[in-house]
Amino acid sequence: MAVPAKGPAAAEGPCSTPPESTIETAEAVHPVDEKLHPSRLVPAALQHIAAMYAGVVTPPLIIGQAVHLDTAGQTRLIAASLLIAGVATLLQTLGVKGLVGNRLPFVNAASSAGIAPMLAIAETNAKGDQLPAIYGAVMVAGVFCLAIGPFFGRLLRFFPPLVTGVVITLIGVTLMPVPVSWAQGGDRTAADYGDMRYLALAGFTLAVILFIQRFGRGFVKQVALLFGLLIGTLAAIPFGMADFSALRSAPVAALPTPFAFGAPEFQPAAIISLCLVMLVLMTESSAGMLAIGEICERDCDGKTITRGLRTDGIATFLGPIFGGFPTSAFAQNVGVVSLTKVRSRYVVAVAGGALLILGAFPVLGAVVSMVPMPVLGGAGIVLFGSIAVSGIRTLSEAGLDDSSNIILVAVSLGAGIIPLAAPGFYADFPAWAQTVLGSGISAGALVAVSLNLFFHHLGTRGGTAAALKSS
């Protein structure tokens, strides 16, 4: 049969089929760039906010308590953390093409990985110098990230699916203690930590999510996590497990003041420790970008990672001016994307804008904080578990029928799980080694990259291309 000619010569009537080019243009919109209707966009954005809120406020709460801030000071720290998270997330998702932002559904906020070294800095300084010393070190770490960020993009060729699969799996596995702790109440020092009523509420929330996933249809199924958080919170109210005190005491508006805690101080030891932490955060952020690229089926090349890390550096440098801390990827939001299959970066951009509003108006942020920790714990098990599943799926495509690859994955996963299984394993190592190896994600990534070089690069013919093909 002859194929009709294409082009303007073909006549089109008023009821004719739209031109093929129009159809192709409509279909060419990638899910990452899809602009959803508000009825879908807003609930999906709320899921991201609910998943990340506890993690965003954790660093300022812990550091604020360690340096003995009053309620007003704590409010300033939390507001700053939310604002910087909002700015960083907007930069990351919308970006400036070719300069800043990976333009993926990627959340950036203050990372908990920097809490331990910042506490160590606080302990070695007098009361008035604690936050200035921390902020000075954080600012230099931000400049450090900006300076070496481009090299991480160029090293992407050393992260084939075999390596990224290990790292993505470890992100999910090593983060699992977080929702488990939330399910037990969240406060390890509390007398009722691990109480059965907390575990029951977490289990109920998890059951609701599973029920909606099983019997829900369409969009209802996509927002199962949000429904689980809402129903779990409502179920907690009759048992007195939902705390509304934060809503009553929170100020209506509290914009952060530049250098409210004093001018930054630049201490060499503190700077070195935070720069080491920044290396860990850059590794984790790069792994998160590779993970979200896999989930969204969009190539995450070296330039994309460089732009993403540049966003980390800018947010980390500017954050201390208003009271923020080191900024990196939020793995729990990678889990939200994986679970819901809503891959639009505009959903996360709306969540970033909401974080800005929550930071400017703490009374609104307090509404989100009313979600009980056990409810977050039940939902978190699904979130972080789905990240590990994404890594396993990547590994399944990485040639595990080869014995060298099996050994590489086995040893790398083992190295990454050591800090989880034996938290004091590296206690006698130098401080820099504890910083790097104490994170299961960075330890597993370093081992995976090293073994990939050993098995597939060193002494092989054909250079990098052959090595990547074998991986």
CSV table of C-alpha atoms in Angstrom, one decimal:
chain,number,residue,atom,x,y,z
A,1,MET,CA,0.0,0.0,0.0
A,2,ALA,CA,1.4,3.4,-0.9
A,3,VAL,CA,2.2,5.7,2.0
A,4,PRO,CA,0.5,9.2,1.7
A,5,ALA,CA,3.0,12.0,1.3
A,6,LYS,CA,3.7,14.2,4.4
A,7,GLY,CA,4.0,17.9,4.2
A,8,PRO,CA,2.0,21.1,3.6
A,9,ALA,CA,0.8,19.8,0.2
A,10,ALA,CA,-1.7,17.5,1.9
A,11,ALA,CA,-5.1,19.2,2.1
A,12,GLU,CA,-6.8,19.4,5.5
A,13,GLY,CA,-10.4,19.8,6.1
A,14,PRO,CA,-12.1,21.2,9.2
A,15,CYS,CA,-12.6,17.7,10.7
A,16,SER,CA,-9.3,16.2,9.5
A,17,THR,CA,-6.8,14.6,11.9
A,18,PRO,CA,-4.4,17.0,13.4
A,19,PRO,CA,-1.0,17.2,11.7
A,20,GLU,CA,1.4,14.5,12.7
A,21,SER,CA,3.9,17.1,13.9
A,22,THR,CA,1.4,18.5,16.3
A,23,ILE,CA,0.8,15.0,17.7
A,24,GLU,CA,4.5,14.4,18.0
A,25,THR,CA,5.0,17.7,19.8
A,26,ALA,CA,2.2,16.9,22.3
A,27,GLU,CA,3.7,13.5,23.0
A,28,ALA,CA,7.3,14.9,23.3
A,29,VAL,CA,6.6,16.4,26.7
A,30,HIS,CA,8.6,14.3,29.2
A,31,PRO,CA,6.9,13.4,32.4
A,32,VAL,CA,9.5,15.5,34.3
A,33,ASP,CA,8.4,18.6,32.4
A,34,GLU,CA,4.7,17.9,32.6
A,35,LYS,CA,2.6,20.7,34.1
A,36,LEU,CA,-0.2,19.0,36.0
A,37,HIS,CA,-3.6,20.3,36.8
A,38,PRO,CA,-3.9,21.9,40.2
A,39,SER,CA,-6.2,19.2,41.4
A,40,ARG,CA,-3.3,16.7,40.9
A,41,LEU,CA,-0.4,19.1,41.5
A,42,VAL,CA,-1.3,20.4,45.0
A,43,PRO,CA,-1.9,17.0,46.7
A,44,ALA,CA,1.3,15.6,45.2
A,45,ALA,CA,3.2,18.6,46.5
A,46,LEU,CA,1.7,18.1,49.9
A,47,GLN,CA,3.1,14.6,50.0
A,48,HIS,CA,6.6,15.9,49.4
A,49,ILE,CA,6.2,18.5,52.2
A,50,ALA,CA,4.9,16.0,54.6
A,51,ALA,CA,7.7,13.5,53.8
A,52,MET,CA,10.5,16.1,54.3
A,53,TYR,CA,9.2,18.4,57.0
A,54,ALA,CA,10.6,16.4,60.0
A,55,GLY,CA,13.9,16.0,58.3
A,56,VAL,CA,14.2,19.8,57.5
A,57,VAL,CA,13.5,20.9,61.1
A,58,THR,CA,15.7,18.2,62.7
A,59,PRO,CA,19.1,19.9,62.3
A,60,PRO,CA,18.0,23.3,63.7
A,61,LEU,CA,16.2,21.6,66.5
A,62,ILE,CA,19.2,19.5,67.6
A,63,ILE,CA,21.8,22.3,67.1
A,64,GLY,CA,19.6,24.9,68.7
A,65,GLN,CA,19.2,22.7,71.8
A,66,ALA,CA,22.9,22.0,71.9
A,67,VAL,CA,23.8,25.7,72.0
A,68,HIS,CA,21.0,26.4,74.5
A,69,LEU,CA,18.8,28.7,72.3
A,70,ASP,CA,15.6,30.0,73.7
A,71,THR,CA,12.2,29.5,71.9
A,72,ALA,CA,12.6,32.6,69.8
A,73,GLY,CA,16.1,31.5,68.7
A,74,GLN,CA,14.8,28.0,67.8
A,75,THR,CA,12.0,29.6,65.8
A,76,ARG,CA,14.6,31.6,63.8
A,77,LEU,CA,16.7,28.5,63.1
A,78,ILE,CA,13.7,26.5,61.9
A,79,ALA,CA,12.4,29.4,59.8
A,80,ALA,CA,15.8,29.8,58.2
A,81,SER,CA,16.0,26.0,57.5
A,82,LEU,CA,12.6,26.1,55.8
A,83,LEU,CA,13.4,29.2,53.7
A,84,ILE,CA,16.8,27.9,52.5
A,85,ALA,CA,15.2,24.5,51.6
A,86,GLY,CA,12.6,26.4,49.6
A,87,VAL,CA,15.1,28.5,47.7
A,88,ALA,CA,17.4,25.5,47.0
A,89,THR,CA,14.5,23.3,45.9
A,90,LEU,CA,13.2,26.0,43.5
A,91,LEU,CA,16.7,26.6,42.1
A,92,GLN,CA,17.1,22.8,41.7
A,93,THR,CA,13.8,22.1,40.0
A,94,LEU,CA,13.4,25.3,37.8
A,95,GLY,CA,17.0,26.3,37.6
A,96,VAL,CA,18.8,28.5,35.2
A,97,LYS,CA,19.5,26.4,32.1
A,98,GLY,CA,23.2,25.7,31.8
A,99,LEU,CA,24.1,27.3,35.1
A,100,VAL,CA,22.2,26.2,38.2
A,101,GLY,CA,19.7,23.4,38.9
A,102,ASN,CA,19.4,19.8,37.6
A,103,ARG,CA,15.8,20.6,36.5
A,104,LEU,CA,14.5,17.3,38.1
A,105,PRO,CA,11.9,16.6,40.8
A,106,PHE,CA,14.7,16.9,43.4
A,107,VAL,CA,14.5,18.3,46.9
A,108,ASN,CA,17.4,20.1,48.6
A,109,ALA,CA,17.4,21.0,52.3
A,110,ALA,CA,19.6,21.0,55.4
A,111,SER,CA,21.2,17.5,55.8
A,112,SER,CA,21.3,15.6,59.1
A,113,ALA,CA,24.8,14.3,58.0
A,114,GLY,CA,26.4,17.5,59.3
A,115,ILE,CA,24.8,17.4,62.7
A,116,ALA,CA,27.6,15.4,64.5
A,117,PRO,CA,30.6,17.5,63.3
A,118,MET,CA,28.6,20.7,64.0
A,119,LEU,CA,27.9,19.5,67.6
A,120,ALA,CA,31.7,18.8,67.9
A,121,ILE,CA,32.4,22.4,66.9
A,122,ALA,CA,29.9,23.7,69.4
A,123,GLU,CA,31.5,21.7,72.2
A,124,THR,CA,34.9,23.2,71.5
A,125,ASN,CA,33.7,26.8,71.6
A,126,ALA,CA,32.4,29.2,74.2
A,127,LYS,CA,28.7,29.9,74.3
A,128,GLY,CA,28.8,33.1,72.2
A,129,ASP,CA,31.1,31.6,69.6
A,130,GLN,CA,29.4,28.3,68.9
A,131,LEU,CA,27.0,29.2,66.1
A,132,PRO,CA,29.5,31.8,64.5
A,133,ALA,CA,32.2,29.1,64.3
A,134,ILE,CA,29.7,26.6,62.8
A,135,TYR,CA,28.4,29.1,60.3
A,136,GLY,CA,31.9,30.2,59.2
A,137,ALA,CA,32.9,26.6,58.5
A,138,VAL,CA,29.6,26.0,56.7
A,139,MET,CA,30.2,29.0,54.4
A,140,VAL,CA,33.7,27.8,53.5
A,141,ALA,CA,32.2,24.3,52.8
A,142,GLY,CA,29.8,25.9,50.4
A,143,VAL,CA,32.7,27.6,48.5
A,144,PHE,CA,34.5,24.2,48.6
A,145,CYS,CA,31.5,22.5,47.0
A,146,LEU,CA,31.3,25.2,44.2
A,147,ALA,CA,35.0,24.8,43.5
A,148,ILE,CA,35.2,21.0,43.1
A,149,GLY,CA,31.6,20.4,42.0
A,150,PRO,CA,32.5,20.3,38.2
A,151,PHE,CA,34.9,17.4,38.9
A,152,PHE,CA,32.1,15.3,40.2
A,153,GLY,CA,30.3,15.7,36.9
A,154,ARG,CA,33.3,14.6,35.0
A,155,LEU,CA,33.7,11.6,37.1
A,156,LEU,CA,30.3,10.3,36.2
A,157,ARG,CA,31.8,7.7,33.8
A,158,PHE,CA,33.0,5.9,36.9
A,159,PHE,CA,29.4,5.4,38.0
A,160,PRO,CA,27.9,2.8,35.7
A,161,PRO,CA,24.7,1.0,36.7
A,162,LEU,CA,26.7,-1.5,38.7
A,163,VAL,CA,27.9,1.2,41.0
A,164,THR,CA,24.8,3.4,41.1
A,165,GLY,CA,22.7,0.4,41.8
A,166,VAL,CA,24.7,-0.3,44.9
A,167,VAL,CA,24.6,3.3,46.1
A,168,ILE,CA,20.8,3.7,45.5
A,169,THR,CA,20.2,0.5,47.4
A,170,LEU,CA,22.3,1.7,50.3
A,171,ILE,CA,20.5,5.0,50.4
A,172,GLY,CA,17.2,3.1,51.1
A,173,VAL,CA,18.8,0.6,53.5
A,174,THR,CA,20.9,3.0,55.6
A,175,LEU,CA,18.0,5.4,56.0
A,176,MET,CA,15.7,2.7,57.3
A,177,PRO,CA,16.6,3.4,61.0
A,178,VAL,CA,15.1,6.9,60.7
A,179,PRO,CA,11.5,5.8,60.1
A,180,VAL,CA,12.0,2.9,62.6
A,181,SER,CA,12.9,5.5,65.3
A,182,TRP,CA,10.0,7.7,64.3
A,183,ALA,CA,7.7,4.7,64.6
A,184,GLN,CA,8.9,4.3,68.2
A,185,GLY,CA,8.1,7.9,69.1
A,186,GLY,CA,11.1,9.8,67.7
A,187,ASP,CA,12.7,10.8,71.0
A,188,ARG,CA,15.1,8.2,72.2
A,189,THR,CA,15.5,9.9,75.6
A,190,ALA,CA,11.8,9.7,76.4
A,191,ALA,CA,10.6,7.2,79.0
A,192,ASP,CA,7.9,5.9,76.6
A,193,TYR,CA,10.1,5.5,73.6
A,194,GLY,CA,9.1,2.3,71.8
A,195,ASP,CA,5.7,2.2,73.6
A,196,MET,CA,3.2,-0.2,71.9
A,197,ARG,CA,0.8,2.6,71.2
A,198,TYR,CA,3.4,4.3,69.0
A,199,LEU,CA,4.1,1.1,67.2
A,200,ALA,CA,0.3,0.5,66.7
A,201,LEU,CA,-0.2,3.9,65.2
A,202,ALA,CA,2.8,3.4,62.9
A,203,GLY,CA,1.4,0.0,61.9
A,204,PHE,CA,-2.0,1.4,61.3
A,205,THR,CA,-0.6,4.2,59.1
A,206,LEU,CA,1.3,1.6,57.1
A,207,ALA,CA,-1.8,-0.6,56.8
A,208,VAL,CA,-3.8,2.4,55.4
A,209,ILE,CA,-1.2,3.1,52.8
A,210,LEU,CA,-1.1,-0.6,51.8
A,211,PHE,CA,-4.9,-0.8,51.6
A,212,ILE,CA,-5.2,2.3,49.4
A,213,GLN,CA,-2.4,0.9,47.2
A,214,ARG,CA,-4.3,-2.3,46.8
A,215,PHE,CA,-7.8,-1.1,46.3
A,216,GLY,CA,-7.3,2.6,45.2
A,217,ARG,CA,-7.6,3.6,41.5
A,218,GLY,CA,-6.0,6.4,39.5
A,219,PHE,CA,-5.0,9.5,41.4
A,220,VAL,CA,-6.2,8.1,44.7
A,221,LYS,CA,-3.6,5.4,44.4
A,222,GLN,CA,-0.9,8.0,43.6
A,223,VAL,CA,-1.6,10.0,46.8
A,224,ALA,CA,-1.8,6.9,49.1
A,225,LEU,CA,1.0,8.4,51.2
A,226,LEU,CA,-0.9,11.6,51.8
A,227,PHE,CA,-4.1,9.8,52.7
A,228,GLY,CA,-2.1,7.6,55.1
A,229,LEU,CA,-0.6,10.6,56.8
A,230,LEU,CA,-3.9,12.3,57.1
A,231,ILE,CA,-5.9,9.3,58.4
A,232,GLY,CA,-3.0,8.3,60.7
A,233,THR,CA,-3.0,11.8,62.2
A,234,LEU,CA,-6.8,11.8,62.7
A,235,ALA,CA,-6.6,8.4,64.3
A,236,ALA,CA,-4.0,9.7,66.8
A,237,ILE,CA,-6.2,12.6,68.1
A,238,PRO,CA,-8.6,10.6,70.3
A,239,PHE,CA,-5.6,8.9,72.0
A,240,GLY,CA,-3.9,12.2,72.8
A,241,MET,CA,-1.0,11.5,70.5
A,242,ALA,CA,-1.3,14.6,68.3
A,243,ASP,CA,0.4,17.6,69.8
A,244,PHE,CA,-1.2,21.0,69.0
A,245,SER,CA,1.0,23.0,71.3
A,246,ALA,CA,3.3,24.1,68.4
A,247,LEU,CA,0.3,25.6,66.6
A,248,ARG,CA,-0.7,27.7,69.7
A,249,SER,CA,2.8,29.0,70.5
A,250,ALA,CA,4.1,29.6,67.0
A,251,PRO,CA,4.4,33.3,65.9
A,252,VAL,CA,2.4,34.3,62.8
A,253,ALA,CA,5.4,35.7,61.0
A,254,ALA,CA,9.2,35.4,61.7
A,255,LEU,CA,11.5,36.3,58.8
A,256,PRO,CA,15.1,35.4,59.5
A,257,THR,CA,17.5,38.3,60.2
A,258,PRO,CA,21.0,38.2,58.5
A,259,PHE,CA,23.7,37.2,60.9
A,260,ALA,CA,21.2,37.2,63.8
A,261,PHE,CA,23.5,34.9,65.8
A,262,GLY,CA,26.7,36.9,65.2
A,263,ALA,CA,29.3,37.3,62.4
A,264,PRO,CA,30.8,34.1,61.2
A,265,GLU,CA,34.1,33.0,62.6
A,266,PHE,CA,36.6,31.0,60.5
A,267,GLN,CA,38.4,28.4,62.5
A,268,PRO,CA,40.7,26.0,60.6
A,269,ALA,CA,39.8,22.8,62.4
A,270,ALA,CA,36.1,23.5,62.0
A,271,ILE,CA,36.5,24.3,58.3
A,272,ILE,CA,38.4,21.1,57.6
A,273,SER,CA,35.7,19.0,59.4
A,274,LEU,CA,32.9,20.6,57.5
A,275,CYS,CA,34.7,20.3,54.1
A,276,LEU,CA,35.0,16.6,54.7
A,277,VAL,CA,31.3,16.5,55.5
A,278,MET,CA,30.7,18.4,52.3
A,279,LEU,CA,32.5,15.7,50.3
A,280,VAL,CA,30.1,13.1,51.9
A,281,LEU,CA,27.1,15.3,51.1
A,282,MET,CA,28.3,15.7,47.5
A,283,THR,CA,28.6,12.0,47.1
A,284,GLU,CA,25.1,11.4,48.5
A,285,SER,CA,23.6,14.3,46.4
A,286,SER,CA,25.2,12.9,43.3
A,287,ALA,CA,23.8,9.4,44.1
A,288,GLY,CA,20.4,11.0,44.7
A,289,MET,CA,20.5,12.7,41.3
A,290,LEU,CA,21.5,9.4,39.6
A,291,ALA,CA,18.6,7.7,41.5
A,292,ILE,CA,16.0,10.3,40.5
A,293,GLY,CA,17.3,10.1,36.9
A,294,GLU,CA,16.7,6.3,36.9
A,295,ILE,CA,13.3,6.7,38.4
A,296,CYS,CA,12.3,9.5,36.0
A,297,GLU,CA,13.9,7.8,33.0
A,298,ARG,CA,15.8,10.9,32.1
A,299,ASP,CA,19.6,10.8,31.6
A,300,CYS,CA,21.5,12.4,34.4
A,301,ASP,CA,24.8,13.3,32.8
A,302,GLY,CA,27.9,15.0,34.1
A,303,LYS,CA,26.6,18.5,33.4
A,304,THR,CA,23.3,17.8,35.2
A,305,ILE,CA,25.2,16.7,38.3
A,306,THR,CA,27.5,19.7,38.1
A,307,ARG,CA,24.5,22.1,38.0
A,308,GLY,CA,22.9,20.2,40.9
A,309,LEU,CA,26.0,20.3,43.0
A,310,ARG,CA,26.4,24.0,42.2
A,311,THR,CA,22.9,24.5,43.7
A,312,ASP,CA,24.1,22.7,46.9
A,313,GLY,CA,27.1,24.9,47.1
A,314,ILE,CA,25.1,28.1,46.6
A,315,ALA,CA,22.5,27.1,49.3
A,316,THR,CA,25.3,26.0,51.7
A,317,PHE,CA,27.2,29.2,51.3
A,318,LEU,CA,24.2,31.5,51.6
A,319,GLY,CA,22.4,29.5,54.3
A,320,PRO,CA,24.5,30.6,57.2
A,321,ILE,CA,23.8,34.3,56.5
A,322,PHE,CA,20.2,33.6,57.6
A,323,GLY,CA,20.8,30.7,60.0
A,324,GLY,CA,20.9,27.7,57.7
A,325,PHE,CA,23.1,24.6,57.6
A,326,PRO,CA,24.9,22.4,54.9
A,327,THR,CA,22.4,21.6,52.2
A,328,SER,CA,22.1,18.4,50.2
A,329,ALA,CA,19.6,16.0,48.6
A,330,PHE,CA,16.6,14.6,50.5
A,331,ALA,CA,16.4,10.9,49.8
A,332,GLN,CA,12.9,10.6,51.3
A,333,ASN,CA,11.6,12.7,48.5
A,334,VAL,CA,13.3,10.5,45.9
A,335,GLY,CA,11.2,7.7,47.5
A,336,VAL,CA,8.0,9.8,47.1
A,337,VAL,CA,8.7,10.1,43.4
A,338,SER,CA,9.4,6.4,43.1
A,339,LEU,CA,6.3,5.4,45.0
A,340,THR,CA,3.7,7.8,43.4
A,341,LYS,CA,5.2,7.8,39.9
A,342,VAL,CA,4.4,11.5,39.7
A,343,ARG,CA,7.6,12.7,38.1
A,344,SER,CA,6.8,16.3,37.3
A,345,ARG,CA,9.5,18.7,38.6
A,346,TYR,CA,6.8,21.4,38.9
A,347,VAL,CA,5.2,19.4,41.7
A,348,VAL,CA,8.4,19.6,43.7
A,349,ALA,CA,8.8,23.3,42.7
A,350,VAL,CA,5.4,24.0,44.3
A,351,ALA,CA,6.6,22.1,47.4
A,352,GLY,CA,9.7,24.4,47.4
A,353,GLY,CA,7.5,27.5,47.2
A,354,ALA,CA,5.4,26.1,50.1
A,355,LEU,CA,8.5,25.7,52.1
A,356,LEU,CA,9.3,29.4,51.6
A,357,ILE,CA,5.8,30.3,52.9
A,358,LEU,CA,6.2,27.9,55.9
A,359,GLY,CA,9.5,29.5,56.7
A,360,ALA,CA,8.0,33.0,56.6
A,361,PHE,CA,4.9,32.1,58.6
A,362,PRO,CA,5.9,29.6,61.3
A,363,VAL,CA,2.2,29.2,62.3
A,364,LEU,CA,1.6,27.5,58.9
A,365,GLY,CA,4.6,25.3,59.4
A,366,ALA,CA,3.3,24.2,62.8
A,367,VAL,CA,0.2,22.7,61.0
A,368,VAL,CA,2.5,20.3,59.2
A,369,SER,CA,4.4,19.6,62.3
A,370,MET,CA,1.3,18.2,64.0
A,371,VAL,CA,1.7,14.9,62.1
A,372,PRO,CA,2.8,12.6,64.9
A,373,MET,CA,6.2,10.9,64.6
A,374,PRO,CA,4.8,7.4,64.6
A,375,VAL,CA,2.6,8.3,61.6
A,376,LEU,CA,5.7,9.6,59.8
A,377,GLY,CA,7.4,6.4,60.7
A,378,GLY,CA,4.8,4.1,59.2
A,379,ALA,CA,4.9,6.1,55.9
A,380,GLY,CA,8.7,6.3,56.0
A,381,ILE,CA,9.1,2.6,55.9
A,382,VAL,CA,7.3,2.6,52.5
A,383,LEU,CA,9.3,5.6,51.3
A,384,PHE,CA,12.8,4.4,52.1
A,385,GLY,CA,12.0,0.9,51.2
A,386,SER,CA,11.0,2.0,47.7
A,387,ILE,CA,14.4,3.7,47.3
A,388,ALA,CA,16.1,0.4,48.0
A,389,VAL,CA,13.8,-1.3,45.4
A,390,SER,CA,14.9,1.2,42.8
A,391,GLY,CA,18.5,0.3,43.5
A,392,ILE,CA,17.8,-3.4,43.2
A,393,ARG,CA,16.0,-2.8,39.9
A,394,THR,CA,19.1,-1.0,38.6
A,395,LEU,CA,21.4,-3.8,39.8
A,396,SER,CA,19.2,-6.3,38.0
A,397,GLU,CA,20.2,-4.6,34.7
A,398,ALA,CA,23.9,-4.5,35.6
A,399,GLY,CA,25.2,-7.9,34.6
A,400,LEU,CA,25.1,-9.9,37.8
A,401,ASP,CA,25.8,-13.1,36.0
A,402,ASP,CA,29.4,-12.1,36.0
A,403,SER,CA,31.3,-13.3,39.1
A,404,SER,CA,33.4,-10.1,39.4
A,405,ASN,CA,30.3,-8.0,39.5
A,406,ILE,CA,28.8,-10.2,42.2
A,407,ILE,CA,31.9,-9.8,44.4
A,408,LEU,CA,31.8,-6.0,43.7
A,409,VAL,CA,28.2,-5.7,44.8
A,410,ALA,CA,28.6,-8.0,47.8
A,411,VAL,CA,31.7,-6.2,49.3
A,412,SER,CA,30.3,-2.8,48.6
A,413,LEU,CA,26.9,-3.5,50.3
A,414,GLY,CA,28.8,-5.0,53.2
A,415,ALA,CA,31.0,-1.9,53.6
A,416,GLY,CA,27.9,0.3,53.4
A,417,ILE,CA,26.0,-1.7,56.0
A,418,ILE,CA,28.9,-1.8,58.6
A,419,PRO,CA,28.0,1.6,60.1
A,420,LEU,CA,24.4,0.5,60.4
A,421,ALA,CA,25.1,-2.9,61.9
A,422,ALA,CA,28.0,-1.8,64.1
A,423,PRO,CA,27.8,2.0,64.8
A,424,GLY,CA,31.0,2.0,66.9
A,425,PHE,CA,33.1,0.0,64.3
A,426,TYR,CA,35.2,3.1,63.3
A,427,ALA,CA,35.4,4.6,66.8
A,428,ASP,CA,39.2,4.3,66.9
A,429,PHE,CA,39.8,5.6,63.4
A,430,PRO,CA,41.0,9.1,62.7
A,431,ALA,CA,38.3,11.8,62.7
A,432,TRP,CA,38.4,12.2,58.9
A,433,ALA,CA,38.0,8.5,58.4
A,434,GLN,CA,35.1,8.4,60.8
A,435,THR,CA,33.4,11.2,58.8
A,436,VAL,CA,33.8,9.4,55.5
A,437,LEU,CA,33.4,5.8,56.5
A,438,GLY,CA,30.7,6.5,59.2
A,439,SER,CA,28.2,7.2,56.4
A,440,GLY,CA,27.1,3.9,54.9
A,441,ILE,CA,26.2,5.6,51.7
A,442,SER,CA,29.6,7.3,51.1
A,443,ALA,CA,31.5,4.2,52.4
A,444,GLY,CA,29.6,1.9,50.0
A,445,ALA,CA,30.0,4.3,47.1
A,446,LEU,CA,33.8,4.6,47.7
A,447,VAL,CA,34.2,0.8,47.8
A,448,ALA,CA,32.0,0.3,44.7
A,449,VAL,CA,33.9,2.9,42.7
A,450,SER,CA,37.2,1.5,43.8
A,451,LEU,CA,36.3,-2.1,42.9
A,452,ASN,CA,34.8,-1.0,39.6
A,453,LEU,CA,38.1,0.6,38.8
A,454,PHE,CA,40.0,-2.5,39.9
A,455,PHE,CA,37.8,-5.0,38.0
A,456,HIS,CA,36.8,-3.1,34.9
A,457,HIS,CA,39.3,-0.3,34.3
A,458,LEU,CA,42.8,-1.1,35.5
A,459,GLY,CA,44.7,-3.2,32.9
A,460,THR,CA,41.7,-3.4,30.5
A,461,ARG,CA,42.0,-2.8,26.8
A,462,GLY,CA,39.8,-0.2,25.1
A,463,GLY,CA,39.9,2.3,27.9
A,464,THR,CA,36.8,3.7,29.6
A,465,ALA,CA,34.4,2.7,26.9
A,466,ALA,CA,35.2,-1.0,27.3
A,467,ALA,CA,35.0,-0.7,31.0
A,468,LEU,CA,31.7,0.9,30.9
A,469,LYS,CA,30.4,-1.7,28.5
A,470,SER,CA,31.5,-4.5,30.8
A,471,SER,CA,29.7,-2.8,33.7
